[in-house]
Short mmCIF file of C-alpha atoms in Angstrom, two decimals:
data_model
loop_
_atom_site.label_atom_id
_atom_site.label_comp_id
_atom_site.label_asym_id
_atom_site.label_seq_id
_atom_site.Cartn_x
_atom_site.Cartn_y
_atom_site.Cartn_z
CA UNK V 1 0.00 -0.02 -0.04
CA UNK V 2 1.52 3.22 -1.11
CA UNK V 3 -0.44 5.49 1.34
CA UNK V 4 0.36 6.36 5.08
CA UNK V 5 -2.22 5.86 7.80
CA UNK V 6 -2.16 5.60 11.20
CA UNK V 7 -1.77 2.21 12.91
CA UNK V 8 -5.35 1.94 13.66
CA UNK V 9 -6.39 3.01 10.41
CA UNK V 10 -4.16 0.45 8.52
CA UNK V 11 -5.29 -2.61 11.15
CA UNK V 12 -8.62 -1.92 9.99
CA UNK V 13 -7.64 -1.85 6.27
CA UNK V 14 -5.73 -5.19 6.89
CA UNK V 15 -8.39 -7.16 8.43
CA UNK V 16 -11.04 -6.09 5.99
CA UNK V 17 -8.55 -7.06 3.35
CA UNK V 18 -8.67 -10.54 5.15
CA UNK V 19 -12.19 -11.00 5.98
CA UNK V 20 -12.81 -10.08 2.21
CA UNK V 21 -9.75 -11.91 0.63
CA UNK V 22 -11.95 -15.25 -0.64
CA UNK V 23 -14.35 -12.80 -2.71
CA UNK V 24 -11.66 -10.52 -3.82
CA UNK V 25 -9.90 -13.20 -5.78
CA UNK V 26 -11.33 -12.99 -9.20
CA UNK V 27 -13.14 -16.11 -11.17
CA UNK V 28 -11.40 -17.03 -14.11
CA UNK V 29 -10.99 -14.63 -17.09
CA UNK V 30 -14.19 -14.30 -18.76
CA UNK V 31 -15.42 -12.50 -21.76
CA UNK V 32 -18.89 -11.03 -21.56
CA UNK V 33 -21.25 -10.89 -24.59
CA UNK V 34 -20.93 -8.08 -27.16
CA UNK V 35 -24.16 -6.50 -28.26
CA UNK V 36 -25.47 -3.78 -29.87
CA UNK V 37 -27.41 -1.41 -28.28
CA UNK V 38 -30.20 -3.90 -28.17
CA UNK V 39 -29.46 -7.01 -30.44
CA UNK V 40 -4.72 3.42 -12.82
CA UNK V 41 -1.93 4.50 -12.65
CA UNK V 42 -0.27 2.45 -15.19
CA UNK V 43 1.21 3.49 -18.29
CA UNK V 44 -0.05 1.17 -21.12
CA UNK V 45 0.23 1.28 -24.86
CA UNK V 46 -1.96 3.53 -26.64
CA UNK V 47 -3.98 0.89 -28.10
CA UNK V 48 -5.02 -0.36 -24.30
CA UNK V 49 -6.12 3.36 -23.39
CA UNK V 50 -9.49 4.98 -24.33
CA UNK V 51 -9.54 8.59 -24.42
CA UNK V 52 -12.93 10.84 -25.03
CA UNK V 53 -12.81 12.79 -27.73
CA UNK V 54 -12.68 16.15 -25.91
CA UNK V 55 -10.14 14.87 -23.49
CA UNK V 56 -11.79 14.89 -20.66
CA UNK V 57 -11.94 11.02 -19.64
CA UNK V 58 -9.42 8.26 -20.16
CA UNK V 59 -9.87 4.84 -18.98
CA UNK V 60 -8.11 1.41 -19.52
CA UNK V 61 -9.54 -1.58 -21.35
CA UNK V 62 -10.66 -4.07 -18.97
CA UNK V 63 -10.06 -7.81 -19.32
CA UNK V 64 -12.45 -10.13 -20.86
CA UNK V 65 -14.76 -12.32 -18.76
CA UNK V 66 -16.10 -15.57 -19.58
CA UNK V 67 -19.28 -17.58 -17.99
CA UNK V 68 -18.12 -20.62 -15.72
CA UNK V 69 -18.81 -23.85 -17.19
CA UNK V 70 -22.07 -24.22 -15.02
CA UNK V 71 -23.58 -21.22 -16.04
CA UNK V 72 -25.50 -22.74 -18.96
CA UNK V 73 -26.19 -21.08 -22.05
CA UNK V 74 -28.46 -18.36 -23.09
CA UNK V 75 -32.12 -19.11 -25.03
CA UNK V 76 -31.13 -18.84 -28.74
CA UNK V 77 -34.57 -17.86 -29.48
CA UNK V 78 -34.53 -14.73 -27.16
CA UNK V 79 -31.88 -12.07 -28.04
CA UNK V 80 -31.12 -8.53 -26.70
CA UNK V 81 -32.52 -7.33 -23.03
CA UNK V 82 -35.79 -9.70 -23.36
CA UNK V 83 -33.42 -13.11 -22.98
CA UNK V 84 -34.91 -14.17 -19.54
CA UNK V 85 -31.71 -15.84 -18.38
CA UNK V 86 -30.07 -12.06 -17.99
CA UNK V 87 -29.33 -10.45 -14.67
CA UNK V 88 -30.21 -6.92 -15.14
CA UNK V 89 -28.44 -3.86 -13.41
CA UNK V 90 -29.27 -0.23 -13.61
CA UNK V 91 -26.50 2.34 -13.16
CA UNK V 92 -25.85 6.16 -14.02
CA UNK V 93 -23.39 7.51 -16.07
CA UNK V 94 -22.86 11.15 -14.86
CA UNK V 95 -19.86 12.88 -15.74
CA UNK V 96 -18.96 13.78 -12.24
CA UNK V 97 -19.02 10.03 -10.86
CA UNK V 98 -17.78 7.99 -14.29
CA UNK V 99 -14.94 7.09 -12.60
CA UNK V 100 -17.31 5.58 -9.93
CA UNK V 101 -19.59 3.84 -12.57
CA UNK V 102 -16.80 2.40 -14.58
CA UNK V 103 -15.09 1.00 -11.17
CA UNK V 104 -18.70 -0.34 -10.09
CA UNK V 105 -18.82 -2.31 -13.47
CA UNK V 106 -15.51 -3.63 -13.19
CA UNK V 107 -15.83 -5.10 -10.07
CA UNK V 108 -19.28 -6.78 -10.73
CA UNK V 109 -17.84 -8.67 -13.68
CA UNK V 110 -14.75 -9.78 -11.83
CA UNK V 111 -16.81 -11.16 -9.18
CA UNK V 112 -19.16 -12.80 -11.17
CA UNK V 113 -19.57 -16.50 -11.99
CA UNK V 114 -21.44 -15.72 -14.99
CA UNK V 115 -20.50 -12.23 -16.54
CA UNK V 116 -21.91 -13.34 -19.74
CA UNK V 117 -25.56 -13.18 -18.22
CA UNK V 118 -25.31 -9.73 -17.06
CA UNK V 119 -26.65 -6.78 -18.69
CA UNK V 120 -26.08 -3.08 -17.75
CA UNK V 121 -28.43 -0.50 -18.56
CA UNK V 122 -26.82 2.81 -18.08
CA UNK V 123 -28.73 5.93 -17.75
CA UNK V 124 -27.16 8.95 -19.11
CA UNK V 125 -28.01 12.96 -19.67
CA UNK V 126 -24.93 13.19 -21.73
CA UNK V 127 -25.25 11.07 -25.16
CA UNK V 128 -21.27 10.94 -25.54
CA UNK V 129 -20.46 8.03 -23.21
CA UNK V 130 -21.81 5.17 -25.15
CA UNK V 131 -18.25 4.70 -26.93
CA UNK V 132 -16.12 5.25 -23.72
CA UNK V 133 -18.58 2.34 -22.49
CA UNK V 134 -17.51 0.28 -25.43
CA UNK V 135 -14.06 0.82 -25.65
CA UNK V 136 -13.46 0.04 -21.96
CA UNK V 137 -15.68 -2.93 -21.95
CA UNK V 138 -15.53 -4.31 -25.43
CA UNK V 139 -17.45 -7.55 -24.83
CA UNK V 140 -19.96 -5.88 -22.42
CA UNK V 141 -23.69 -6.47 -22.85
CA UNK V 142 -25.09 -3.09 -22.38
CA UNK V 143 -27.65 -0.48 -23.36
CA UNK V 144 -27.87 3.62 -22.73
CA UNK V 145 -30.94 5.25 -22.28
CA UNK V 146 -31.26 8.79 -22.13
CA UNK V 147 -32.84 10.56 -19.04
CA UNK V 148 -33.92 14.03 -20.25
CA UNK V 149 -33.10 16.40 -17.00
CA UNK V 150 -36.12 18.60 -17.81
CA UNK V 151 -38.47 15.76 -16.57
CA UNK V 152 -37.68 16.55 -12.97
CA UNK V 153 -36.20 19.83 -13.34
CA UNK V 154 -39.32 21.88 -11.81
CA UNK V 155 -39.55 19.02 -8.88
CA UNK V 156 -36.21 19.11 -7.44
CA UNK V 157 -35.88 21.42 -4.68
CA UNK V 158 -32.49 22.29 -2.66
CA UNK V 159 -31.12 20.16 -0.55
CA UNK V 160 -28.07 20.04 1.92
CA UNK V 161 -25.36 19.25 -0.77
CA UNK V 162 -25.41 20.77 -4.05
CA UNK V 163 -24.47 16.78 -5.75
CA UNK V 164 -28.03 15.47 -4.44
CA UNK V 165 -29.80 18.07 -6.89
CA UNK V 166 -28.72 17.08 -9.91
CA UNK V 167 -31.76 15.52 -12.21
CA UNK V 168 -29.62 12.24 -12.91
CA UNK V 169 -30.13 11.24 -9.68
CA UNK V 170 -33.60 11.30 -9.44
CA UNK V 171 -33.42 8.86 -12.69
CA UNK V 172 -33.80 5.88 -10.68
CA UNK V 173 -37.74 6.80 -10.42
CA UNK V 174 -38.16 6.03 -13.80
CA UNK V 175 -36.58 3.11 -14.32
CA UNK V 176 -39.88 1.42 -15.31
CA UNK V 177 -40.88 4.12 -17.79
CA UNK V 178 -37.24 3.89 -19.16
CA UNK V 179 -36.65 0.01 -19.60
CA UNK V 180 -38.25 -2.50 -21.88
CA UNK V 181 -41.36 -3.78 -20.52
CA UNK V 182 -39.73 -6.97 -21.04
CA UNK V 183 -37.40 -6.43 -18.16
CA UNK V 184 -39.32 -6.92 -15.39
CA UNK V 185 -36.44 -6.85 -12.34
CA UNK V 186 -33.74 -5.07 -12.14
CA UNK V 187 -30.67 -4.39 -9.76
CA UNK V 188 -30.35 -0.70 -9.27
CA UNK V 189 -26.64 0.61 -8.16
CA UNK V 190 -25.14 3.76 -7.32
CA UNK V 191 -22.11 4.97 -9.01
CA UNK V 192 -19.82 5.07 -5.82
CA UNK V 193 -19.84 1.24 -4.77
CA UNK V 194 -17.77 -1.78 -5.43
CA UNK V 195 -19.55 -5.41 -5.19
CA UNK V 196 -17.00 -8.16 -3.75
CA UNK V 197 -19.28 -10.64 -4.24
CA UNK V 198 -21.34 -12.56 -6.94
CA UNK V 199 -23.91 -10.08 -7.87
CA UNK V 200 -26.65 -13.30 -9.06
CA UNK V 201 -27.05 -13.62 -5.47
CA UNK V 202 -28.75 -10.19 -4.98
CA UNK V 203 -30.19 -10.78 -7.79
CA UNK V 204 -32.24 -13.65 -6.43
CA UNK V 205 -33.52 -11.86 -3.75
CA UNK V 206 -37.09 -13.07 -2.76
CA UNK V 207 -39.17 -10.12 -2.66
CA UNK V 208 -42.35 -11.47 -1.52
CA UNK V 209 -45.39 -9.36 -2.28
CA UNK V 210 -42.84 -6.12 -1.95
CA UNK V 211 -41.85 -4.15 -4.93
CA UNK V 212 -38.36 -3.32 -3.63
CA UNK V 213 -35.72 -4.89 -1.53
CA UNK V 214 -33.04 -3.37 0.42
CA UNK V 215 -31.18 -3.33 3.41
CA UNK V 216 -33.17 -1.94 6.06
CA UNK V 217 -31.29 -0.05 8.97
CA UNK V 218 -34.51 0.06 11.63
CA UNK V 219 -31.75 1.24 14.55
CA UNK V 220 -31.61 4.89 12.45
CA UNK V 221 -33.15 7.78 13.81
CA UNK V 222 -36.05 7.91 10.58
CA UNK V 223 -37.77 10.98 11.78
CA UNK V 224 -33.98 12.99 11.57
CA UNK V 225 -35.02 11.98 7.21
CA UNK V 226 -38.07 14.86 7.79
CA UNK V 227 -38.61 18.47 8.92
CA UNK V 228 -40.27 19.21 11.99
CA UNK V 229 -43.20 20.41 9.82
CA UNK V 230 -43.54 17.33 8.16
CA UNK V 231 -44.19 15.59 11.82
CA UNK V 232 -46.04 18.03 13.33
CA UNK V 233 -48.82 17.85 10.10
CA UNK V 234 -51.08 14.88 10.08
CA UNK V 235 -51.56 15.12 6.61
CA UNK V 236 -47.73 14.42 5.95
CA UNK V 237 -46.86 12.14 8.79
CA UNK V 238 -50.07 10.47 8.81
CA UNK V 239 -48.30 8.20 5.74
CA UNK V 240 -46.81 6.11 7.85
CA UNK V 241 -49.70 5.20 10.22
CA UNK V 242 -50.14 1.41 10.28
CA UNK V 243 -46.69 1.08 9.03
CA UNK V 244 -43.12 0.34 10.65
CA UNK V 245 -41.01 2.78 8.77
CA UNK V 246 -37.32 2.16 8.54
CA UNK V 247 -34.34 3.82 7.03
CA UNK V 248 -32.83 2.35 4.11
CA UNK V 249 -30.56 3.41 1.61
CA UNK V 250 -31.76 3.81 -2.36
CA UNK V 251 -28.09 3.16 -3.54
CA UNK V 252 -28.48 -0.78 -3.58
CA UNK V 253 -32.26 -1.61 -4.41
CA UNK V 254 -33.75 -4.81 -6.41
CA UNK V 255 -37.03 -3.70 -7.62
CA UNK V 256 -39.85 -5.79 -8.90
CA UNK V 257 -40.47 -3.12 -12.27
CA UNK V 258 -43.92 -5.38 -13.33
CA UNK V 259 -45.34 -4.30 -9.90
CA UNK V 260 -43.88 -0.90 -9.81
CA UNK V 261 -45.60 -0.51 -13.49
CA UNK V 262 -48.66 -2.09 -12.42
CA UNK V 263 -49.08 0.36 -9.42
CA UNK V 264 -47.71 3.42 -10.92
CA UNK V 265 -44.90 4.22 -8.04
CA UNK V 266 -43.32 6.87 -10.33
CA UNK V 267 -46.44 8.90 -10.05
CA UNK V 268 -46.73 8.37 -6.00
CA UNK V 269 -42.81 9.68 -5.91
CA UNK V 270 -43.78 12.45 -7.99
CA UNK V 271 -46.31 13.57 -5.80
CA UNK V 272 -44.32 13.71 -2.93
CA UNK V 273 -41.92 15.79 -4.98
CA UNK V 274 -44.82 18.34 -5.70
CA UNK V 275 -45.70 18.36 -1.86
CA UNK V 276 -42.10 19.27 -1.08
CA UNK V 277 -41.83 22.42 -3.13
CA UNK V 278 -44.57 23.87 -1.43
CA UNK V 279 -43.98 22.43 1.96
CA UNK V 280 -40.63 21.76 2.42
CA UNK V 281 -41.17 18.32 4.46
CA UNK V 282 -37.33 16.95 4.12
CA UNK V 283 -33.79 18.30 3.24
CA UNK V 284 -32.48 15.34 1.71
CA UNK V 285 -33.29 15.29 -2.13
CA UNK V 286 -33.95 11.81 -3.71
CA UNK V 287 -34.18 9.81 -0.91
CA UNK V 288 -37.14 10.81 0.95
CA UNK V 289 -39.72 10.55 -1.73
CA UNK V 290 -38.60 6.91 -1.75
CA UNK V 291 -39.08 6.45 1.95
CA UNK V 292 -42.42 7.95 1.90
CA UNK V 293 -43.38 5.55 -0.56
CA UNK V 294 -41.97 2.44 0.29
CA UNK V 295 -40.61 2.73 3.98
CA UNK V 296 -42.29 -0.13 6.19
CA UNK V 297 -43.15 -2.02 2.65
CA UNK V 298 -39.57 -2.97 2.00
CA UNK V 299 -38.35 -6.67 1.37
CA UNK V 300 -35.63 -6.91 3.72
CA UNK V 301 -31.99 -7.82 2.58
CA UNK V 302 -28.78 -8.75 4.14
CA UNK V 303 -26.82 -5.57 5.47
CA UNK V 304 -23.90 -7.54 3.76
CA UNK V 305 -25.64 -5.81 0.59
CA UNK V 306 -24.91 -2.47 1.35
CA UNK V 307 -21.80 -1.31 3.82
CA UNK V 308 -22.72 2.58 3.06
CA UNK V 309 -21.43 5.61 4.60
CA UNK V 310 -17.76 5.33 3.47
CA UNK V 311 -17.94 8.38 2.39
CA UNK V 312 -18.67 10.23 5.41
CA UNK V 313 -21.62 12.50 6.15
CA UNK V 314 -22.95 15.10 3.93
CA UNK V 315 -20.74 18.02 4.91
CA UNK V 316 -17.27 16.75 5.95
CA UNK V 317 -16.79 13.32 4.06
CA UNK V 318 -14.96 12.22 7.03
CA UNK V 319 -13.38 8.49 7.08
CA UNK V 320 -15.83 5.75 8.32
CA UNK V 321 -15.09 2.22 9.82
CA UNK V 322 -17.15 -0.85 8.34
CA UNK V 323 -20.12 -1.95 10.39
CA UNK V 324 -19.93 -5.19 11.90
CA UNK V 325 -20.50 -8.55 10.11
CA UNK V 326 -19.45 -9.78 6.32
CA UNK V 327 -19.55 -7.74 3.22
CA UNK V 328 -20.66 -8.09 -0.33
CA UNK V 329 -20.65 -4.53 -1.44
CA UNK V 330 -18.79 -1.57 -0.27
CA UNK V 331 -20.57 2.03 -0.81
CA UNK V 332 -19.08 5.37 -0.32
CA UNK V 333 -22.25 7.07 0.16
CA UNK V 334 -21.53 10.56 1.68
CA UNK V 335 -19.35 13.40 0.20
CA UNK V 336 -16.24 11.76 0.51
CA UNK V 337 -15.50 9.66 -2.52
CA UNK V 338 -12.49 7.65 -2.82
CA UNK V 339 -11.32 8.41 -6.15
CA UNK V 340 -11.01 12.26 -4.94
CA UNK V 341 -9.38 11.29 -1.64
CA UNK V 342 -6.91 8.58 -3.72
CA UNK V 343 -5.70 11.54 -5.98
CA UNK V 344 -5.45 14.08 -3.72
CA UNK V 345 -3.17 11.99 -1.54
CA UNK V 346 -5.57 12.07 1.44
CA UNK V 347 -7.34 8.68 1.21
CA UNK V 348 -8.67 6.98 4.29
CA UNK V 349 -7.99 3.84 4.99
CA UNK V 350 -10.71 1.56 3.19
CA UNK V 351 -10.33 3.57 -0.05
CA UNK V 352 -7.85 1.20 -0.52
CA UNK V 353 -10.32 -1.27 -1.30
CA UNK V 354 -12.10 0.53 -3.90
CA UNK V 355 -8.37 1.29 -5.71
CA UNK V 356 -8.05 -2.30 -7.50
CA UNK V 357 -11.22 -1.47 -9.22
CA UNK V 358 -10.28 1.65 -10.85
CA UNK V 359 -9.71 1.58 -14.72
CA UNK V 360 -9.13 5.47 -14.95
CA UNK V 361 -5.71 5.99 -16.84
CA UNK V 362 -3.95 8.76 -17.63
CA UNK V 363 -2.64 9.38 -21.44
CA UNK V 364 1.44 9.68 -22.19
#
């Protein structure tokens, strides 16, 4: 490790490496499926590095990943995103978080037993990112969806952190509309995380009668996610009557899109955003509307699938330790992002666990 940290921090990171070591070993080299839209620090040869036309981004080409023998074969009669054997993963591609998104995809492929069975759905508000993805992951099965910021521009209210006000943060509200009707389930992931386990385990979550599944944190102070005016007005707080709401982080969710479409949850979320514009019932961007609609109605998923908060709080971005227990996903939610801290030479101990998945490369 090339960074200097306090002994206690080093011990924490070293202990995590020991705990995660079985997961951090990659599966045999693999080659992900190539498809059309539908149907870091090393100096590498130029043909292994992609630089965007405007020179904003440079990423190294990823290795190829291939399914293990036990993965079976895709249905030859079904092609594209409608193949029922696929695991669907949705991630945003935002210019400021692009480095994190690429690392997240890399981590998923590296730890998947059947990487060829994964279809990525990338949500963008810029239209020039597809070439970057295809050059970085030449064999990847993916589709890019344009999300028009104007859809939510007038629904977004100010937040405690400006990054939380970006329209693309709200694209997850519209997955049921953006993705093809044949895609009946999707895993939504934030851009500031890495997966260190086989994502098919998360995909197989039993949602029961629920529309979404996520790790819940019922020990958290749920009242802090809404303003005093919200709790003092029964028109608003009454929405939780008869429910036992718990906080959950919307950066990792398994979503039943078929049920979402049938019930019309997008409209319900938009309604709360409209209320917020006039009555200021929360401070935290895109999270509270999800809590208002789903808290207390979430299929629980093990905490190992969202070790969140590694980016610190929404202001200082201070270093955090892991929660006790096993780890399948590391999530740098909060204001501190590992790529920024690594570049500034002021990383937190756990940022070393993100670095191996970073494909960012510097041109000659």
